Amino acid sequence: MKRSLFSILLFCSNFLVAQKFEQVAKTPPMGWNSWNTFACDVNEDIVRKAADAIVNSGMKDAGYLYVNIDDCWHGERDSLGFIHPDPDRFPSGMKALADYIHSKGLKIGIYSDAGWKTCGGRPGSRGYEYQDAMQYARWGIDYLKYDWCNTEGLKTEGAYLTMRDALFKAGRPIVFSICEWGNSEPWKWARDVGHLWRTTGDIWPCWDCEYNHGSWSSWGVLKIIDMRGDLREYAGPGHWNDPDMMEVGNGMTAEEDRAHFTLWCMLAAPLIAGNDLHTMSEETRQILTNKEAIAINQDELGIQSLIYSNQDSLEIFAKPLSGGDWAVCFLNRSKDPKDINFKWKEQTVIDPLNNLSLDFSRNTFKIRDVWEAKNAGTSAATYKTKLAGHSVKLLRLSIQ
């Protein structure tokens, strides 16, 4: 016990300049999180099966890396304040689970809260940030989602700085996911604190709804997209806007799931699946593992899309890509079909933030339909198609 106490004191007296780990999350993190499907009913068997499914389904090959345990894994703290997992839910211990996940070539994420208790009523990290960071490093944790429940009297930026410093001093590179729901505008202060920050409240598996929980609400896909306006200037390698985990495979239609996934790809958002991977349909698997769509999300430039046009429920997004390519997404927000007659030669897309432009009067582009996995002509001709309600067309354009 004396040795452990000395370790804590030595750890806390380390006056190196604290910072976040810069070498991680250079592209939007990809993985899976337990909350959207299992909520507090999480255990080590569920997590192991999720890791197995990521490998066996082709998700690992598509780029999914993190297996993230959300709330309710916690047991009690010991006499020195170190947290331990619930022995009934995680009888093998967190280190053994981390070793199993690492043996699959994956990484493991965990959850805590800046307050005295987590949102699910388990022990939070308030006052124990350094013990928790040390414990995560010992276990081999690679990703921390850090929530904001039960934080009365705390200042947001300061609370997240404390955990950032603790993680850095623990010495193990960990992706730090800030989850305070966008209330304090973290995109303005968190670039040097975390690797991603939630921009909104929790997502709900619906197209354009609000699900009222009483004192708070969850939001459908379009509500999430519209909630914060244009935050693209704050996104980039190592610092991502996070519109929450995905709901693909959790009850929306296939068209809505495909649109939802596409929008997250265009926004350069983290791609964190939230469905039951062990029982997902082939249709859901194909959406989550579309490598051409994922390549747009994971593009090395890390530029979030801009809105080029929004008229009569037809919204057009454009995203600059490396090598002079662009991604263009046509989104039909309404339930009714829309006819698209898009005259490329009459369009010029300007991205003043990155000093880039897409000028069809000067260049002709080859067009690739991402979801159909086929070439779709060039920009020399008018692009004509019918877009079903609540659906998208995702195109990749390359100079001919």
mmCIF file of C-alpha atoms in Angstrom:
data_model
loop_
_atom_site.group_PDB
_atom_site.id
_atom_site.type_symbol
_atom_site.label_atom_id
_atom_site.label_comp_id
_atom_site.label_asym_id
_atom_site.label_seq_id
_atom_site.Cartn_x
_atom_site.Cartn_y
_atom_site.Cartn_z
ATOM 1 C CA MET A 1 0.000 0.000 0.000
ATOM 2 C CA LYS A 2 2.870 2.398 0.824
ATOM 3 C CA ARG A 3 4.358 1.768 -2.613
ATOM 4 C CA SER A 4 1.018 2.519 -4.310
ATOM 5 C CA LEU A 5 0.618 5.711 -2.277
ATOM 6 C CA PHE A 6 4.132 6.793 -3.239
ATOM 7 C CA SER A 7 3.313 6.143 -6.888
ATOM 8 C CA ILE A 8 0.288 8.428 -6.647
ATOM 9 C CA LEU A 9 2.262 11.218 -5.005
ATOM 10 C CA LEU A 10 5.090 10.917 -7.525
ATOM 11 C CA PHE A 11 2.597 10.866 -10.348
ATOM 12 C CA CYS A 12 0.788 13.995 -9.158
ATOM 13 C CA SER A 13 4.050 15.879 -8.548
ATOM 14 C CA ASN A 14 5.202 15.459 -12.139
ATOM 15 C CA PHE A 15 5.382 19.045 -13.374
ATOM 16 C CA LEU A 16 6.018 18.339 -17.018
ATOM 17 C CA VAL A 17 4.030 20.580 -19.306
ATOM 18 C CA ALA A 18 0.762 18.703 -19.770
ATOM 19 C CA GLN A 19 -0.848 18.303 -23.149
ATOM 20 C CA LYS A 20 -2.946 15.863 -25.104
ATOM 21 C CA PHE A 21 -1.424 13.036 -27.113
ATOM 22 C CA GLU A 22 -0.919 14.426 -30.609
ATOM 23 C CA GLN A 23 -0.147 11.216 -32.484
ATOM 24 C CA VAL A 24 -3.648 9.691 -32.237
ATOM 25 C CA ALA A 25 -6.946 10.374 -34.059
ATOM 26 C CA LYS A 26 -5.345 11.876 -37.138
ATOM 27 C CA THR A 27 -8.458 10.685 -38.967
ATOM 28 C CA PRO A 28 -11.923 10.428 -37.372
ATOM 29 C CA PRO A 29 -11.919 7.490 -34.928
ATOM 30 C CA MET A 30 -13.790 4.376 -36.060
ATOM 31 C CA GLY A 31 -15.189 1.718 -33.765
ATOM 32 C CA TRP A 32 -18.166 0.540 -31.754
ATOM 33 C CA ASN A 33 -19.780 1.680 -28.498
ATOM 34 C CA SER A 34 -22.030 -0.371 -26.221
ATOM 35 C CA TRP A 35 -24.508 2.317 -25.129
ATOM 36 C CA ASN A 36 -27.006 2.682 -27.982
ATOM 37 C CA THR A 37 -27.949 -1.005 -27.865
ATOM 38 C CA PHE A 38 -27.094 -2.240 -24.376
ATOM 39 C CA ALA A 39 -27.127 0.917 -22.217
ATOM 40 C CA CYS A 40 -26.364 -0.204 -18.617
ATOM 41 C CA ASP A 41 -26.761 -3.910 -19.428
ATOM 42 C CA VAL A 42 -23.139 -4.262 -20.477
ATOM 43 C CA ASN A 43 -20.769 -7.073 -19.497
ATOM 44 C CA GLU A 44 -17.548 -8.661 -20.661
ATOM 45 C CA ASP A 45 -19.310 -11.310 -22.748
ATOM 46 C CA ILE A 46 -21.107 -8.624 -24.782
ATOM 47 C CA VAL A 47 -17.843 -6.742 -25.297
ATOM 48 C CA ARG A 48 -15.929 -9.869 -26.346
ATOM 49 C CA LYS A 49 -18.670 -10.786 -28.829
ATOM 50 C CA ALA A 50 -18.559 -7.258 -30.246
ATOM 51 C CA ALA A 51 -14.808 -7.545 -30.763
ATOM 52 C CA ASP A 52 -15.258 -10.926 -32.443
ATOM 53 C CA ALA A 53 -17.984 -9.500 -34.685
ATOM 54 C CA ILE A 54 -15.828 -6.547 -35.754
ATOM 55 C CA VAL A 55 -13.219 -9.001 -36.983
ATOM 56 C CA ASN A 56 -15.560 -11.607 -38.480
ATOM 57 C CA SER A 57 -17.897 -9.143 -40.224
ATOM 58 C CA GLY A 58 -15.156 -7.342 -42.129
ATOM 59 C CA MET A 59 -15.508 -4.193 -40.044
ATOM 60 C CA LYS A 60 -11.905 -4.403 -38.865
ATOM 61 C CA ASP A 61 -10.736 -4.645 -42.490
ATOM 62 C CA ALA A 62 -12.908 -1.613 -43.278
ATOM 63 C CA GLY A 63 -11.116 0.437 -40.595
ATOM 64 C CA TYR A 64 -13.087 -0.024 -37.365
ATOM 65 C CA LEU A 65 -10.603 -0.175 -34.505
ATOM 66 C CA TYR A 66 -12.035 0.800 -31.114
ATOM 67 C CA VAL A 67 -14.268 -1.402 -28.937
ATOM 68 C CA ASN A 68 -15.686 1.086 -26.460
ATOM 69 C CA ILE A 69 -17.397 0.202 -23.183
ATOM 70 C CA ASP A 70 -19.822 2.928 -22.132
ATOM 71 C CA ASP A 71 -21.390 3.578 -18.715
ATOM 72 C CA CYS A 72 -22.107 1.020 -15.965
ATOM 73 C CA TRP A 73 -18.926 -1.089 -16.063
ATOM 74 C CA HIS A 74 -17.795 0.384 -12.741
ATOM 75 C CA GLY A 75 -17.455 -1.409 -9.448
ATOM 76 C CA GLU A 76 -16.034 0.220 -6.308
ATOM 77 C CA ARG A 77 -12.911 2.203 -5.460
ATOM 78 C CA ASP A 78 -10.253 0.710 -3.221
ATOM 79 C CA SER A 79 -8.693 2.399 -0.180
ATOM 80 C CA LEU A 80 -6.374 4.454 -2.399
ATOM 81 C CA GLY A 81 -9.150 5.573 -4.710
ATOM 82 C CA PHE A 82 -8.408 3.269 -7.636
ATOM 83 C CA ILE A 83 -11.522 2.196 -9.539
ATOM 84 C CA HIS A 84 -12.231 -1.476 -10.263
ATOM 85 C CA PRO A 85 -14.758 -3.036 -12.641
ATOM 86 C CA ASP A 86 -18.000 -4.582 -11.436
ATOM 87 C CA PRO A 87 -16.902 -8.124 -10.501
ATOM 88 C CA ASP A 88 -20.220 -9.660 -11.532
ATOM 89 C CA ARG A 89 -20.273 -8.035 -14.980
ATOM 90 C CA PHE A 90 -16.512 -8.225 -15.628
ATOM 91 C CA PRO A 91 -15.289 -11.211 -13.613
ATOM 92 C CA SER A 92 -12.074 -11.582 -15.627
ATOM 93 C CA GLY A 93 -11.096 -7.983 -14.921
ATOM 94 C CA MET A 94 -10.488 -5.106 -17.301
ATOM 95 C CA LYS A 95 -6.842 -5.960 -18.014
ATOM 96 C CA ALA A 96 -7.795 -9.428 -19.263
ATOM 97 C CA LEU A 97 -10.541 -7.943 -21.445
ATOM 98 C CA ALA A 98 -8.121 -5.382 -22.865
ATOM 99 C CA ASP A 99 -5.623 -8.133 -23.617
ATOM 100 C CA TYR A 100 -8.314 -10.111 -25.460
ATOM 101 C CA ILE A 101 -9.306 -7.121 -27.578
ATOM 102 C CA HIS A 102 -5.685 -6.262 -28.317
ATOM 103 C CA SER A 103 -5.086 -9.867 -29.389
ATOM 104 C CA LYS A 104 -7.654 -9.276 -32.145
ATOM 105 C CA GLY A 105 -5.663 -6.325 -33.465
ATOM 106 C CA LEU A 106 -8.232 -3.913 -32.008
ATOM 107 C CA LYS A 107 -8.152 -1.263 -29.285
ATOM 108 C CA ILE A 108 -10.300 -0.808 -26.205
ATOM 109 C CA GLY A 109 -12.169 2.241 -24.974
ATOM 110 C CA ILE A 110 -13.750 2.997 -21.622
ATOM 111 C CA TYR A 111 -16.127 5.560 -20.118
ATOM 112 C CA SER A 112 -16.069 7.899 -17.160
ATOM 113 C CA ASP A 113 -17.593 11.185 -16.071
ATOM 114 C CA ALA A 114 -16.203 14.516 -14.884
ATOM 115 C CA GLY A 115 -18.732 14.571 -12.045
ATOM 116 C CA TRP A 116 -19.122 12.758 -8.762
ATOM 117 C CA LYS A 117 -21.271 10.096 -10.430
ATOM 118 C CA THR A 118 -21.698 8.931 -14.007
ATOM 119 C CA CYS A 119 -24.969 9.404 -15.862
ATOM 120 C CA GLY A 120 -25.851 5.831 -14.830
ATOM 121 C CA GLY A 121 -25.093 6.488 -11.158
ATOM 122 C CA ARG A 122 -21.694 4.788 -10.978
ATOM 123 C CA PRO A 123 -18.554 6.369 -9.446
ATOM 124 C CA GLY A 124 -17.410 9.384 -11.442
ATOM 125 C CA SER A 125 -13.855 10.662 -11.729
ATOM 126 C CA ARG A 126 -14.267 13.900 -9.773
ATOM 127 C CA GLY A 127 -11.358 14.047 -7.306
ATOM 128 C CA TYR A 128 -9.884 10.790 -8.623
ATOM 129 C CA GLU A 129 -8.729 11.872 -12.073
ATOM 130 C CA TYR A 130 -5.107 10.846 -11.556
ATOM 131 C CA GLN A 131 -5.917 7.472 -10.005
ATOM 132 C CA ASP A 132 -8.300 6.752 -12.889
ATOM 133 C CA ALA A 133 -5.763 7.767 -15.524
ATOM 134 C CA MET A 134 -3.137 5.546 -13.897
ATOM 135 C CA GLN A 135 -5.585 2.643 -13.760
ATOM 136 C CA TYR A 136 -6.588 3.049 -17.419
ATOM 137 C CA ALA A 137 -2.908 3.007 -18.401
ATOM 138 C CA ARG A 138 -2.275 -0.132 -16.346
ATOM 139 C CA TRP A 139 -5.216 -1.883 -17.973
ATOM 140 C CA GLY A 140 -4.110 -0.899 -21.483
ATOM 141 C CA ILE A 141 -6.995 1.427 -22.324
ATOM 142 C CA ASP A 142 -6.749 3.280 -25.650
ATOM 143 C CA TYR A 143 -9.807 5.589 -25.660
ATOM 144 C CA LEU A 144 -11.734 7.495 -22.989
ATOM 145 C CA LYS A 145 -15.234 8.910 -23.394
ATOM 146 C CA TYR A 146 -15.642 11.494 -20.635
ATOM 147 C CA ASP A 147 -19.217 12.541 -19.812
ATOM 148 C CA TRP A 148 -20.701 15.548 -17.995
ATOM 149 C CA CYS A 149 -23.410 14.321 -15.596
ATOM 150 C CA ASN A 150 -23.535 15.316 -11.916
ATOM 151 C CA THR A 151 -21.069 18.172 -12.367
ATOM 152 C CA GLU A 152 -22.793 20.860 -10.309
ATOM 153 C CA GLY A 153 -20.400 23.700 -9.501
ATOM 154 C CA LEU A 154 -17.703 22.609 -11.948
ATOM 155 C CA LYS A 155 -16.352 24.640 -14.846
ATOM 156 C CA THR A 156 -16.320 22.658 -18.061
ATOM 157 C CA GLU A 157 -12.963 23.567 -19.546
ATOM 158 C CA GLY A 158 -11.144 23.208 -16.241
ATOM 159 C CA ALA A 159 -12.640 19.782 -15.546
ATOM 160 C CA TYR A 160 -11.602 18.462 -18.946
ATOM 161 C CA LEU A 161 -8.141 20.000 -18.643
ATOM 162 C CA THR A 162 -7.650 18.119 -15.380
ATOM 163 C CA MET A 163 -8.394 14.773 -16.983
ATOM 164 C CA ARG A 164 -6.334 15.650 -20.059
ATOM 165 C CA ASP A 165 -3.337 16.355 -17.820
ATOM 166 C CA ALA A 166 -3.893 13.166 -15.851
ATOM 167 C CA LEU A 167 -4.024 11.049 -18.995
ATOM 168 C CA PHE A 168 -0.871 12.629 -20.365
ATOM 169 C CA LYS A 169 1.069 12.097 -17.163
ATOM 170 C CA ALA A 170 -0.030 8.463 -17.057
ATOM 171 C CA GLY A 171 2.012 8.096 -20.233
ATOM 172 C CA ARG A 172 -0.214 5.832 -22.344
ATOM 173 C CA PRO A 173 -1.536 7.451 -25.555
ATOM 174 C CA ILE A 174 -5.331 7.600 -25.187
ATOM 175 C CA VAL A 175 -7.924 9.182 -27.455
ATOM 176 C CA PHE A 176 -9.804 11.694 -25.284
ATOM 177 C CA SER A 177 -13.474 12.051 -26.250
ATOM 178 C CA ILE A 178 -15.153 15.077 -24.667
ATOM 179 C CA CYS A 179 -18.865 14.474 -24.058
ATOM 180 C CA GLU A 180 -20.491 17.574 -22.582
ATOM 181 C CA TRP A 181 -23.129 17.775 -25.363
ATOM 182 C CA GLY A 182 -21.916 21.048 -26.863
ATOM 183 C CA ASN A 183 -23.368 23.276 -24.149
ATOM 184 C CA SER A 184 -20.115 25.153 -23.500
ATOM 185 C CA GLU A 185 -19.143 25.290 -27.198
ATOM 186 C CA PRO A 186 -16.116 23.011 -26.811
ATOM 187 C CA TRP A 187 -15.148 23.499 -30.455
ATOM 188 C CA LYS A 188 -13.913 26.934 -29.342
ATOM 189 C CA TRP A 189 -11.648 25.710 -26.521
ATOM 190 C CA ALA A 190 -11.078 21.951 -26.782
ATOM 191 C CA ARG A 191 -8.665 21.667 -29.703
ATOM 192 C CA ASP A 192 -5.722 21.399 -27.306
ATOM 193 C CA VAL A 193 -7.695 19.411 -24.733
ATOM 194 C CA GLY A 194 -9.331 16.478 -26.518
ATOM 195 C CA HIS A 195 -9.383 14.683 -29.844
ATOM 196 C CA LEU A 196 -13.132 14.948 -30.411
ATOM 197 C CA TRP A 197 -16.004 16.743 -28.740
ATOM 198 C CA ARG A 198 -19.708 16.169 -28.810
ATOM 199 C CA THR A 199 -21.544 18.969 -30.551
ATOM 200 C CA THR A 200 -25.081 17.997 -29.470
ATOM 201 C CA GLY A 201 -27.135 15.965 -27.031
ATOM 202 C CA ASP A 202 -27.668 12.251 -27.534
ATOM 203 C CA ILE A 203 -28.814 10.800 -30.841
ATOM 204 C CA TRP A 204 -32.023 8.726 -31.272
ATOM 205 C CA PRO A 205 -32.747 6.185 -34.047
ATOM 206 C CA CYS A 206 -35.186 8.277 -36.062
ATOM 207 C CA TRP A 207 -34.990 10.551 -39.083
ATOM 208 C CA ASP A 208 -36.204 13.906 -37.760
ATOM 209 C CA CYS A 209 -37.694 13.524 -34.287
ATOM 210 C CA GLU A 210 -37.200 14.675 -30.732
ATOM 211 C CA TYR A 211 -37.483 11.964 -28.092
ATOM 212 C CA ASN A 212 -38.375 13.609 -24.788
ATOM 213 C CA HIS A 213 -36.980 11.856 -21.712
ATOM 214 C CA GLY A 214 -38.574 14.409 -19.379
ATOM 215 C CA SER A 215 -35.702 16.632 -18.252
ATOM 216 C CA TRP A 216 -33.731 16.170 -21.486
ATOM 217 C CA SER A 217 -34.192 15.038 -25.082
ATOM 218 C CA SER A 218 -32.527 12.834 -27.663
ATOM 219 C CA TRP A 219 -32.503 13.854 -31.298
ATOM 220 C CA GLY A 220 -33.011 12.328 -34.738
ATOM 221 C CA VAL A 221 -30.467 12.445 -37.536
ATOM 222 C CA LEU A 222 -31.658 15.668 -39.166
ATOM 223 C CA LYS A 223 -32.122 17.396 -35.808
ATOM 224 C CA ILE A 224 -28.477 16.564 -34.999
ATOM 225 C CA ILE A 225 -27.291 17.818 -38.406
ATOM 226 C CA ASP A 226 -29.157 21.119 -38.060
ATOM 227 C CA MET A 227 -28.563 21.810 -34.384
ATOM 228 C CA ARG A 228 -25.237 23.659 -34.301
ATOM 229 C CA GLY A 229 -24.893 25.316 -37.682
ATOM 230 C CA ASP A 230 -21.562 25.449 -39.453
ATOM 231 C CA LEU A 231 -18.710 24.187 -37.265
ATOM 232 C CA ARG A 232 -16.455 23.030 -40.093
ATOM 233 C CA GLU A 233 -13.673 25.480 -39.290
ATOM 234 C CA TYR A 234 -13.038 23.642 -36.016
ATOM 235 C CA ALA A 235 -12.603 20.141 -37.475
ATOM 236 C CA GLY A 236 -9.375 18.601 -38.692
ATOM 237 C CA PRO A 237 -6.742 15.942 -37.981
ATOM 238 C CA GLY A 238 -6.641 15.306 -34.242
ATOM 239 C CA HIS A 239 -9.642 17.530 -33.411
ATOM 240 C CA TRP A 240 -13.070 16.420 -34.629
ATOM 241 C CA ASN A 241 -16.642 17.593 -34.270
ATOM 242 C CA ASP A 242 -18.631 14.637 -32.913
ATOM 243 C CA PRO A 243 -22.384 14.511 -33.681
ATOM 244 C CA ASP A 244 -22.631 11.348 -31.518
ATOM 245 C CA MET A 245 -22.466 7.633 -32.178
ATOM 246 C CA MET A 246 -24.306 6.157 -35.132
ATOM 247 C CA GLU A 247 -27.734 4.516 -35.057
ATOM 248 C CA VAL A 248 -27.268 2.483 -38.246
ATOM 249 C CA GLY A 249 -29.064 -0.840 -37.799
ATOM 250 C CA ASN A 250 -31.161 0.327 -34.845
ATOM 251 C CA GLY A 251 -34.614 0.673 -36.406
ATOM 252 C CA MET A 252 -34.570 3.229 -39.216
ATOM 253 C CA THR A 253 -35.167 2.226 -42.828
ATOM 254 C CA ALA A 254 -32.266 1.089 -44.986
ATOM 255 C CA GLU A 255 -32.448 4.350 -46.960
ATOM 256 C CA GLU A 256 -32.328 6.371 -43.746
ATOM 257 C CA ASP A 257 -29.436 4.294 -42.391
ATOM 258 C CA ARG A 258 -27.522 4.803 -45.635
ATOM 259 C CA ALA A 259 -28.188 8.552 -45.543
ATOM 260 C CA HIS A 260 -27.203 8.738 -41.868
ATOM 261 C CA PHE A 261 -23.904 6.961 -42.538
ATOM 262 C CA THR A 262 -23.224 9.136 -45.589
ATOM 263 C CA LEU A 263 -23.789 12.360 -43.661
ATOM 264 C CA TRP A 264 -21.373 11.264 -40.926
ATOM 265 C CA CYS A 265 -18.819 10.480 -43.645
ATOM 266 C CA MET A 266 -19.286 13.892 -45.259
ATOM 267 C CA LEU A 267 -18.995 15.660 -41.900
ATOM 268 C CA ALA A 268 -15.654 13.965 -41.152
ATOM 269 C CA ALA A 269 -17.370 12.703 -38.009
ATOM 270 C CA PRO A 270 -16.168 9.801 -35.872
ATOM 271 C CA LEU A 271 -17.707 6.561 -37.160
ATOM 272 C CA ILE A 272 -18.672 4.805 -33.944
ATOM 273 C CA ALA A 273 -21.271 2.107 -34.573
ATOM 274 C CA GLY A 274 -23.931 1.617 -31.905
ATOM 275 C CA ASN A 275 -25.858 -1.445 -33.063
ATOM 276 C CA ASP A 276 -25.715 -5.092 -31.987
ATOM 277 C CA LEU A 277 -22.883 -6.300 -34.203
ATOM 278 C CA HIS A 278 -23.446 -9.926 -33.253
ATOM 279 C CA THR A 279 -26.961 -9.993 -34.749
ATOM 280 C CA MET A 280 -26.851 -7.280 -37.421
ATOM 281 C CA SER A 281 -28.375 -7.881 -40.850
ATOM 282 C CA GLU A 282 -26.312 -8.221 -44.002
ATOM 283 C CA GLU A 283 -27.792 -4.940 -45.209
ATOM 284 C CA THR A 284 -26.550 -3.150 -42.090
ATOM 285 C CA ARG A 285 -23.127 -4.776 -42.426
ATOM 286 C CA GLN A 286 -22.830 -3.599 -46.016
ATOM 287 C CA ILE A 287 -23.691 -0.030 -45.041
ATOM 288 C CA LEU A 288 -21.173 0.051 -42.198
ATOM 289 C CA THR A 289 -18.379 -1.467 -44.300
ATOM 290 C CA ASN A 290 -18.731 0.493 -47.556
ATOM 291 C CA LYS A 291 -15.059 1.205 -48.154
ATOM 292 C CA GLU A 292 -15.630 3.952 -50.723
ATOM 293 C CA ALA A 293 -17.823 5.910 -48.305
ATOM 294 C CA ILE A 294 -15.361 5.295 -45.468
ATOM 295 C CA ALA A 295 -12.495 6.563 -47.657
ATOM 296 C CA ILE A 296 -14.343 9.881 -47.922
ATOM 297 C CA ASN A 297 -14.652 10.059 -44.138
ATOM 298 C CA GLN A 298 -11.053 9.010 -43.544
ATOM 299 C CA ASP A 299 -9.502 11.279 -46.169
ATOM 300 C CA GLU A 300 -6.160 12.610 -44.950
ATOM 301 C CA LEU A 301 -7.125 16.274 -45.435
ATOM 302 C CA GLY A 302 -9.697 15.917 -42.666
ATOM 303 C CA ILE A 303 -11.960 18.629 -44.094
ATOM 304 C CA GLN A 304 -15.594 18.713 -43.014
ATOM 305 C CA SER A 305 -18.115 19.202 -45.815
ATOM 306 C CA LEU A 306 -19.767 22.502 -46.631
ATOM 307 C CA ILE A 307 -23.404 23.038 -47.578
ATOM 308 C CA TYR A 308 -23.479 24.138 -51.211
ATOM 309 C CA SER A 309 -27.236 24.398 -51.629
ATOM 310 C CA ASN A 310 -30.434 23.817 -49.667
ATOM 311 C CA GLN A 311 -33.654 24.308 -51.590
ATOM 312 C CA ASP A 312 -37.043 22.613 -51.392
ATOM 313 C CA SER A 313 -35.803 19.882 -49.014
ATOM 314 C CA LEU A 314 -32.931 18.996 -51.359
ATOM 315 C CA GLU A 315 -29.594 19.691 -49.680
ATOM 316 C CA ILE A 316 -26.233 19.442 -51.427
ATOM 317 C CA PHE A 317 -22.993 18.906 -49.495
ATOM 318 C CA ALA A 318 -19.479 19.173 -50.945
ATOM 319 C CA LYS A 319 -16.285 17.881 -49.317
ATOM 320 C CA PRO A 320 -12.746 18.513 -50.613
ATOM 321 C CA LEU A 321 -10.572 15.395 -50.716
ATOM 322 C CA SER A 322 -6.894 14.753 -51.214
ATOM 323 C CA GLY A 323 -5.495 14.553 -54.728
ATOM 324 C CA GLY A 324 -7.925 17.167 -56.040
ATOM 325 C CA ASP A 325 -10.985 14.912 -55.646
ATOM 326 C CA TRP A 326 -14.304 16.054 -54.201
ATOM 327 C CA ALA A 327 -17.247 14.239 -52.656
ATOM 328 C CA VAL A 328 -20.722 15.543 -53.422
ATOM 329 C CA CYS A 329 -23.816 14.377 -51.548
ATOM 330 C CA PHE A 330 -27.412 15.024 -52.580
ATOM 331 C CA LEU A 331 -29.727 14.640 -49.555
ATOM 332 C CA ASN A 332 -33.497 14.384 -49.860
ATOM 333 C CA ARG A 333 -34.737 15.532 -46.466
ATOM 334 C CA SER A 334 -38.410 14.989 -47.297
ATOM 335 C CA LYS A 335 -40.440 11.773 -47.527
ATOM 336 C CA ASP A 336 -41.349 12.448 -51.174
ATOM 337 C CA PRO A 337 -39.133 11.528 -54.150
ATOM 338 C CA LYS A 338 -37.138 14.297 -55.819
ATOM 339 C CA ASP A 339 -35.992 14.607 -59.419
ATOM 340 C CA ILE A 340 -32.410 15.812 -59.758
ATOM 341 C CA ASN A 341 -31.279 17.610 -62.901
ATOM 342 C CA PHE A 342 -27.924 19.011 -61.908
ATOM 343 C CA LYS A 343 -26.054 20.941 -64.574
ATOM 344 C CA TRP A 344 -22.443 20.641 -63.491
ATOM 345 C CA LYS A 345 -21.168 23.180 -66.029
ATOM 346 C CA GLU A 346 -23.236 25.907 -64.386
ATOM 347 C CA GLN A 347 -21.839 25.263 -60.909
ATOM 348 C CA THR A 348 -18.803 26.502 -59.023
ATOM 349 C CA VAL A 349 -18.250 25.330 -55.449
ATOM 350 C CA ILE A 350 -16.095 27.636 -53.336
ATOM 351 C CA ASP A 351 -14.475 26.591 -50.068
ATOM 352 C CA PRO A 352 -13.062 29.881 -48.736
ATOM 353 C CA LEU A 353 -11.982 28.276 -45.468
ATOM 354 C CA ASN A 354 -9.428 26.084 -47.259
ATOM 355 C CA ASN A 355 -8.924 28.240 -50.361
ATOM 356 C CA LEU A 356 -10.261 25.494 -52.635
ATOM 357 C CA SER A 357 -12.763 25.506 -55.471
ATOM 358 C CA LEU A 358 -14.603 23.073 -57.686
ATOM 359 C CA ASP A 359 -15.006 24.809 -61.043
ATOM 360 C CA PHE A 360 -16.791 22.712 -63.636
ATOM 361 C CA SER A 361 -16.338 25.330 -66.352
ATOM 362 C CA ARG A 362 -12.555 24.775 -66.238
ATOM 363 C CA ASN A 363 -12.311 21.025 -65.579
ATOM 364 C CA THR A 364 -14.235 17.900 -66.450
ATOM 365 C CA PHE A 365 -14.612 15.342 -63.681
ATOM 366 C CA LYS A 366 -15.221 11.611 -63.727
ATOM 367 C CA ILE A 367 -18.172 10.729 -61.486
ATOM 368 C CA ARG A 368 -18.279 7.659 -59.257
ATOM 369 C CA ASP A 369 -21.561 6.610 -57.591
ATOM 370 C CA VAL A 370 -20.341 5.372 -54.214
ATOM 371 C CA TRP A 371 -23.377 3.374 -53.076
ATOM 372 C CA GLU A 372 -24.015 1.869 -56.504
ATOM 373 C CA ALA A 373 -20.287 1.131 -56.819
ATOM 374 C CA LYS A 374 -20.234 2.154 -60.469
ATOM 375 C CA ASN A 375 -19.100 4.989 -62.695
ATOM 376 C CA ALA A 376 -21.755 7.570 -63.505
ATOM 377 C CA GLY A 377 -20.381 9.469 -66.487
ATOM 378 C CA THR A 378 -18.669 12.841 -66.305
ATOM 379 C CA SER A 379 -19.498 16.398 -65.420
ATOM 380 C CA ALA A 380 -19.756 17.235 -69.114
ATOM 381 C CA ALA A 381 -23.348 15.987 -68.997
ATOM 382 C CA THR A 382 -26.249 16.972 -66.744
ATOM 383 C CA TYR A 383 -26.607 14.613 -63.798
ATOM 384 C CA LYS A 384 -30.125 13.192 -63.795
ATOM 385 C CA THR A 385 -31.602 10.837 -61.219
ATOM 386 C CA LYS A 386 -34.629 10.331 -58.982
ATOM 387 C CA LEU A 387 -33.885 10.481 -55.289
ATOM 388 C CA ALA A 388 -36.178 8.560 -52.958
ATOM 389 C CA GLY A 389 -37.440 10.173 -49.768
ATOM 390 C CA HIS A 390 -35.010 10.242 -46.831
ATOM 391 C CA SER A 391 -32.163 9.104 -49.051
ATOM 392 C CA VAL A 392 -28.884 10.266 -50.558
ATOM 393 C CA LYS A 393 -26.735 10.080 -53.649
ATOM 394 C CA LEU A 394 -23.069 10.064 -52.781
ATOM 395 C CA LEU A 395 -20.665 10.836 -55.628
ATOM 396 C CA ARG A 396 -16.885 11.027 -55.807
ATOM 397 C CA LEU A 397 -15.495 13.364 -58.442
ATOM 398 C CA SER A 398 -12.008 13.044 -59.909
ATOM 399 C CA ILE A 399 -10.415 15.248 -62.583
ATOM 400 C CA GLN A 400 -10.535 13.467 -65.924
#
